[in-house]
PDB file of C-alpha atoms in Angstrom:
ATOM      1  CA  UNK K 761      94.027  98.208 121.408  1.00 42.00           C
ATOM      2  CA  UNK K 762      91.647  99.169 118.563  1.00 42.00           C
ATOM      3  CA  UNK K 763      88.858 101.549 119.537  1.00 43.00           C
ATOM      4  CA  UNK K 764      87.457 101.850 115.989  1.00 48.00           C
ATOM      5  CA  UNK K 765      89.052 105.232 115.376  1.00 50.00           C
ATOM      6  CA  UNK K 766      89.903 106.280 111.845  1.00 49.00           C
ATOM      7  CA  UNK K 767      93.550 107.206 111.422  1.00 55.00           C
ATOM      8  CA  UNK K 768      95.726 108.399 108.550  1.00 54.00           C
ATOM      9  CA  UNK K 769      97.264 104.935 108.150  1.00 59.00           C
ATOM     10  CA  UNK K 770      93.792 103.609 107.188  1.00 58.00           C
ATOM     11  CA  UNK K 771      93.737 105.754 104.046  1.00 58.00           C
ATOM     12  CA  UNK K 772      95.993 106.707 101.169  1.00 60.00           C
ATOM     13  CA  UNK K 773      97.229 110.308 101.280  1.00 63.00           C
ATOM     14  CA  UNK K 774      94.523 111.517  98.897  1.00 69.00           C
ATOM     15  CA  UNK K 775      91.719 109.706 100.727  1.00 66.00           C
ATOM     16  CA  UNK K 776      92.932 111.000 104.108  1.00 67.00           C
ATOM     17  CA  UNK K 777      92.824 114.572 102.811  1.00 69.00           C
ATOM     18  CA  UNK K 778      89.288 114.012 101.515  1.00 70.00           C
ATOM     19  CA  UNK K 779      88.249 112.589 104.867  1.00 68.00           C
ATOM     20  CA  UNK K 780      89.669 115.613 106.731  1.00 70.00           C
ATOM     21  CA  UNK K 781      87.829 118.015 104.433  1.00 67.00           C
ATOM     22  CA  UNK K 782      84.570 116.067 104.831  1.00 69.00           C
ATOM     23  CA  UNK K 783      84.912 115.917 108.582  1.00 71.00           C
ATOM     24  CA  UNK K 784      85.580 119.650 108.790  1.00 69.00           C
ATOM     25  CA  UNK K 785      82.842 120.987 106.548  1.00 72.00           C
ATOM     26  CA  UNK K 786      80.270 118.981 104.608  1.00 74.00           C
ATOM     27  CA  UNK K 787      79.437 121.859 102.242  1.00 77.00           C
ATOM     28  CA  UNK K 788      83.088 122.341 101.311  1.00 74.00           C
ATOM     29  CA  UNK K 789      83.494 118.588 100.807  1.00 73.00           C
ATOM     30  CA  UNK K 790      80.418 118.433  98.561  1.00 78.00           C
ATOM     31  CA  UNK K 791      81.867 121.214  96.397  1.00 79.00           C
ATOM     32  CA  UNK K 792      85.294 119.568  96.367  1.00 78.00           C
ATOM     33  CA  UNK K 793      83.805 116.219  95.343  1.00 78.00           C
ATOM     34  CA  UNK K 794      81.716 117.850  92.605  1.00 85.00           C
ATOM     35  CA  UNK K 795      84.818 119.417  91.043  1.00 84.00           C
ATOM     36  CA  UNK K 796      86.788 116.205  91.431  1.00 83.00           C
ATOM     37  CA  UNK K 797      84.081 114.315  89.525  1.00 85.00           C
ATOM     38  CA  UNK K 798      84.000 116.993  86.825  1.00 89.00           C
ATOM     39  CA  UNK K 799      87.756 116.607  86.407  1.00 89.00           C
ATOM     40  CA  UNK K 800      87.567 112.799  86.241  1.00 87.00           C
ATOM     41  CA  UNK K 801      84.701 112.942  83.740  1.00 89.00           C
ATOM     42  CA  UNK K 802      86.804 115.183  81.484  1.00 91.00           C
ATOM     43  CA  UNK K 803      89.685 112.677  81.687  1.00 91.00           C
ATOM     44  CA  UNK K 804      87.394 109.784  80.694  1.00 92.00           C
ATOM     45  CA  UNK K 805      85.992 111.769  77.758  1.00 93.00           C
ATOM     46  CA  UNK K 806      89.523 112.574  76.550  1.00 93.00           C
ATOM     47  CA  UNK K 807      90.551 108.941  76.873  1.00 94.00           C
ATOM     48  CA  UNK K 808      87.499 107.766  74.902  1.00 95.00           C
ATOM     49  CA  UNK K 809      88.368 110.172  72.081  1.00 95.00           C
ATOM     50  CA  UNK K 810      91.987 109.005  72.118  1.00 95.00           C
ATOM     51  CA  UNK K 811      90.912 105.370  71.822  1.00 96.00           C
ATOM     52  CA  UNK K 812      88.411 106.139  69.039  1.00 97.00           C
ATOM     53  CA  UNK K 813      91.197 107.864  67.103  1.00 96.00           C
ATOM     54  CA  UNK K 814      93.379 104.758  66.912  1.00 97.00           C
ATOM     55  CA  UNK K 815      93.041 102.458  63.897  1.00 95.00           C
ATOM     56  CA  UNK K 816      93.253  98.944  65.276  1.00 96.00           C
ATOM     57  CA  UNK K 817      93.257  98.293  69.013  1.00 97.00           C
ATOM     58  CA  UNK K 818      93.959  95.048  70.822  1.00 98.00           C
ATOM     59  CA  UNK K 819      92.867  94.805  74.446  1.00 97.00           C
ATOM     60  CA  UNK K 820      95.309  92.970  76.700  1.00 97.00           C
ATOM     61  CA  UNK K 821      93.520  91.473  79.663  1.00 96.00           C
ATOM     62  CA  UNK K 822      90.058  90.057  80.225  1.00 95.00           C
ATOM     63  CA  UNK K 823      89.916  89.561  83.978  1.00 92.00           C
ATOM     64  CA  UNK K 824      87.690  91.701  86.198  1.00 90.00           C
ATOM     65  CA  UNK K 825      89.328  94.978  85.157  1.00 91.00           C
ATOM     66  CA  UNK K 826      89.530  93.927  81.496  1.00 93.00           C
ATOM     67  CA  UNK K 827      85.829  93.052  81.410  1.00 93.00           C
ATOM     68  CA  UNK K 828      85.027  96.435  82.944  1.00 92.00           C
ATOM     69  CA  UNK K 829      87.103  98.218  80.273  1.00 94.00           C
ATOM     70  CA  UNK K 830      85.459  96.127  77.534  1.00 94.00           C
ATOM     71  CA  UNK K 831      82.011  97.138  78.772  1.00 92.00           C
ATOM     72  CA  UNK K 832      83.087 100.773  79.173  1.00 93.00           C
ATOM     73  CA  UNK K 833      84.386 100.931  75.600  1.00 94.00           C
ATOM     74  CA  UNK K 834      81.237  99.327  74.187  1.00 92.00           C
ATOM     75  CA  UNK K 835      78.993 101.707  76.161  1.00 92.00           C
ATOM     76  CA  UNK K 836      80.940 104.689  74.851  1.00 93.00           C
ATOM     77  CA  UNK K 837      81.222 103.797  71.169  1.00 94.00           C
ATOM     78  CA  UNK K 838      84.833 102.609  71.055  1.00 95.00           C
ATOM     79  CA  UNK K 839      84.335  99.965  68.376  1.00 93.00           C
ATOM     80  CA  UNK K 840      87.832  99.595  66.946  1.00 95.00           C
ATOM     81  CA  UNK K 841      88.952  96.799  69.275  1.00 96.00           C
ATOM     82  CA  UNK K 842      89.744  93.924  66.918  1.00 95.00           C
ATOM     83  CA  UNK K 843      90.899  91.309  69.420  1.00 96.00           C
ATOM     84  CA  UNK K 844      91.374  90.563  73.106  1.00 97.00           C
ATOM     85  CA  UNK K 845      94.337  88.653  74.471  1.00 97.00           C
ATOM     86  CA  UNK K 846      95.032  87.325  77.937  1.00 97.00           C
ATOM     87  CA  UNK K 847      97.584  85.093  79.647  1.00 96.00           C
ATOM     88  CA  UNK K 848      94.833  82.967  81.229  1.00 96.00           C
ATOM     89  CA  UNK K 849      94.893  79.786  79.129  1.00 96.00           C
ATOM     90  CA  UNK K 850      91.494  78.662  80.423  1.00 96.00           C
ATOM     91  CA  UNK K 851      89.716  81.383  78.436  1.00 95.00           C
ATOM     92  CA  UNK K 852      91.637  81.019  75.147  1.00 96.00           C
ATOM     93  CA  UNK K 853      89.367  80.100  72.241  1.00 94.00           C
ATOM     94  CA  UNK K 854      86.232  81.488  73.876  1.00 94.00           C
ATOM     95  CA  UNK K 855      84.231  84.271  72.247  1.00 92.00           C
ATOM     96  CA  UNK K 856      82.994  87.485  73.824  1.00 91.00           C
ATOM     97  CA  UNK K 857      80.360  89.956  72.631  1.00 86.00           C
ATOM     98  CA  UNK K 858      80.804  90.951  69.015  1.00 83.00           C
ATOM     99  CA  UNK K 859      82.171  87.501  68.152  1.00 88.00           C
ATOM    100  CA  UNK K 860      85.696  88.411  69.239  1.00 91.00           C
ATOM    101  CA  UNK K 861      87.977  85.521  70.163  1.00 89.00           C
ATOM    102  CA  UNK K 862      90.025  85.455  73.336  1.00 95.00           C
ATOM    103  CA  UNK K 863      93.571  84.394  72.510  1.00 97.00           C
ATOM    104  CA  UNK K 864      97.080  84.313  73.925  1.00 97.00           C
ATOM    105  CA  UNK K 865      99.334  87.360  73.677  1.00 97.00           C
ATOM    106  CA  UNK K 866     101.965  85.875  71.363  1.00 97.00           C
ATOM    107  CA  UNK K 867      99.581  84.682  68.634  1.00 97.00           C
ATOM    108  CA  UNK K 868      97.657  87.957  68.813  1.00 97.00           C
ATOM    109  CA  UNK K 869     100.867  89.960  68.321  1.00 98.00           C
ATOM    110  CA  UNK K 870     101.769  87.784  65.318  1.00 97.00           C
ATOM    111  CA  UNK K 871      98.326  88.423  63.806  1.00 97.00           C
ATOM    112  CA  UNK K 872      98.266  92.186  64.559  1.00 97.00           C
ATOM    113  CA  UNK K 873     101.870  93.449  64.565  1.00 97.00           C
ATOM    114  CA  UNK K 874     100.907  97.040  63.644  1.00 97.00           C
ATOM    115  CA  UNK K 875      98.015  97.448  66.106  1.00 98.00           C
ATOM    116  CA  UNK K 876      97.881  99.510  69.279  1.00 98.00           C
ATOM    117  CA  UNK K 877      97.770  97.407  72.451  1.00 98.00           C
ATOM    118  CA  UNK K 878      95.660  98.662  75.330  1.00 97.00           C
ATOM    119  CA  UNK K 879      96.655  97.242  78.717  1.00 97.00           C
ATOM    120  CA  UNK K 880      93.475  96.437  80.654  1.00 95.00           C
ATOM    121  CA  UNK K 881      94.712  94.687  83.779  1.00 93.00           C
ATOM    122  CA  UNK K 882      94.688  95.417  87.473  1.00 85.00           C
ATOM    123  CA  UNK K 883      96.596  94.212  90.463  1.00 76.00           C
ATOM    124  CA  UNK K 884      99.897  95.681  89.380  1.00 82.00           C
ATOM    125  CA  UNK K 885     100.222  93.466  86.295  1.00 91.00           C
ATOM    126  CA  UNK K 886     100.413  96.330  83.770  1.00 93.00           C
ATOM    127  CA  UNK K 887     104.210  96.498  83.890  1.00 94.00           C
ATOM    128  CA  UNK K 888     104.493  92.741  83.330  1.00 95.00           C
ATOM    129  CA  UNK K 889     102.122  92.878  80.333  1.00 96.00           C
ATOM    130  CA  UNK K 890     103.980  95.850  78.871  1.00 96.00           C
ATOM    131  CA  UNK K 891     107.292  93.981  79.145  1.00 97.00           C
ATOM    132  CA  UNK K 892     105.705  90.915  77.549  1.00 97.00           C
ATOM    133  CA  UNK K 893     104.437  92.980  74.609  1.00 98.00           C
ATOM    134  CA  UNK K 894     107.837  94.591  74.106  1.00 97.00           C
ATOM    135  CA  UNK K 895     109.518  91.151  74.144  1.00 97.00           C
ATOM    136  CA  UNK K 896     107.045  90.097  71.440  1.00 97.00           C
ATOM    137  CA  UNK K 897     108.150  93.013  69.250  1.00 97.00           C
ATOM    138  CA  UNK K 898     105.548  95.675  70.032  1.00 98.00           C
ATOM    139  CA  UNK K 899     107.083  99.137  70.386  1.00 97.00           C
ATOM    140  CA  UNK K 900     106.297 101.353  73.370  1.00 96.00           C
ATOM    141  CA  UNK K 901     104.610 103.807  70.978  1.00 97.00           C
ATOM    142  CA  UNK K 902     102.025 101.127  70.181  1.00 98.00           C
ATOM    143  CA  UNK K 903     101.199 100.471  73.850  1.00 97.00           C
ATOM    144  CA  UNK K 904      98.363 102.398  75.481  1.00 96.00           C
ATOM    145  CA  UNK K 905      98.077 102.529  79.243  1.00 92.00           C
ATOM    146  CA  UNK K 906      95.129 104.070  81.076  1.00 87.00           C
ATOM    147  CA  UNK K 907      96.146 106.443  83.814  1.00 82.00           C
ATOM    148  CA  UNK K 908      92.581 106.579  85.082  1.00 83.00           C
ATOM    149  CA  UNK K 909      90.854 104.025  87.313  1.00 82.00           C
ATOM    150  CA  UNK K 910      88.347 101.463  86.071  1.00 84.00           C
ATOM    151  CA  UNK K 911      85.964  99.291  88.034  1.00 75.00           C
ATOM    152  CA  UNK K 912      82.664  97.489  87.359  1.00 74.00           C
ATOM    153  CA  UNK K 913      80.657 100.433  88.715  1.00 73.00           C
ATOM    154  CA  UNK K 914      82.210 102.952  86.328  1.00 77.00           C
ATOM    155  CA  UNK K 915      82.109 100.532  83.376  1.00 80.00           C
ATOM    156  CA  UNK K 916      78.518 101.356  82.428  1.00 78.00           C
ATOM    157  CA  UNK K 917      78.880 105.130  82.686  1.00 78.00           C
ATOM    158  CA  UNK K 918      78.235 106.804  79.356  1.00 80.00           C
ATOM    159  CA  UNK K 919      80.221 109.959  78.652  1.00 77.00           C
ATOM    160  CA  UNK K 920      78.692 112.172  75.969  1.00 63.00           C
TER     161      UNK K 920
END
């Protein structure tokens, strides 16, 4: 029977630890959360600089997560994204902000064989996209994966 109690199985390990800290002492949790946000902000700033330092970038994915990354990059001055590709055929041929065409992965790889490919997908599809890029001839050195989370709420945050 469910009595509405929160248990460890309701959270990931990290979230459960945060919950236990918050439950035990609000002041300690506030401090913990502050430092966690400082750490995450530093990671986003580093990632922005990494992306700005690449010559030509192709974004792979324009679903919910891909749109959030696109917005995030535009808000933070990452303007070296030359194209966006996606496996969703229903969006091929459409244009997004900046006049950039949405195209399929294979034709984009043929057009930009020397570019860096940023994987901007969620739902566990990153591995599949990476394998697809490698099959198309893109080396692992050219593939950029974000090891930080992205969502529509974070997409408009500007990191200076």
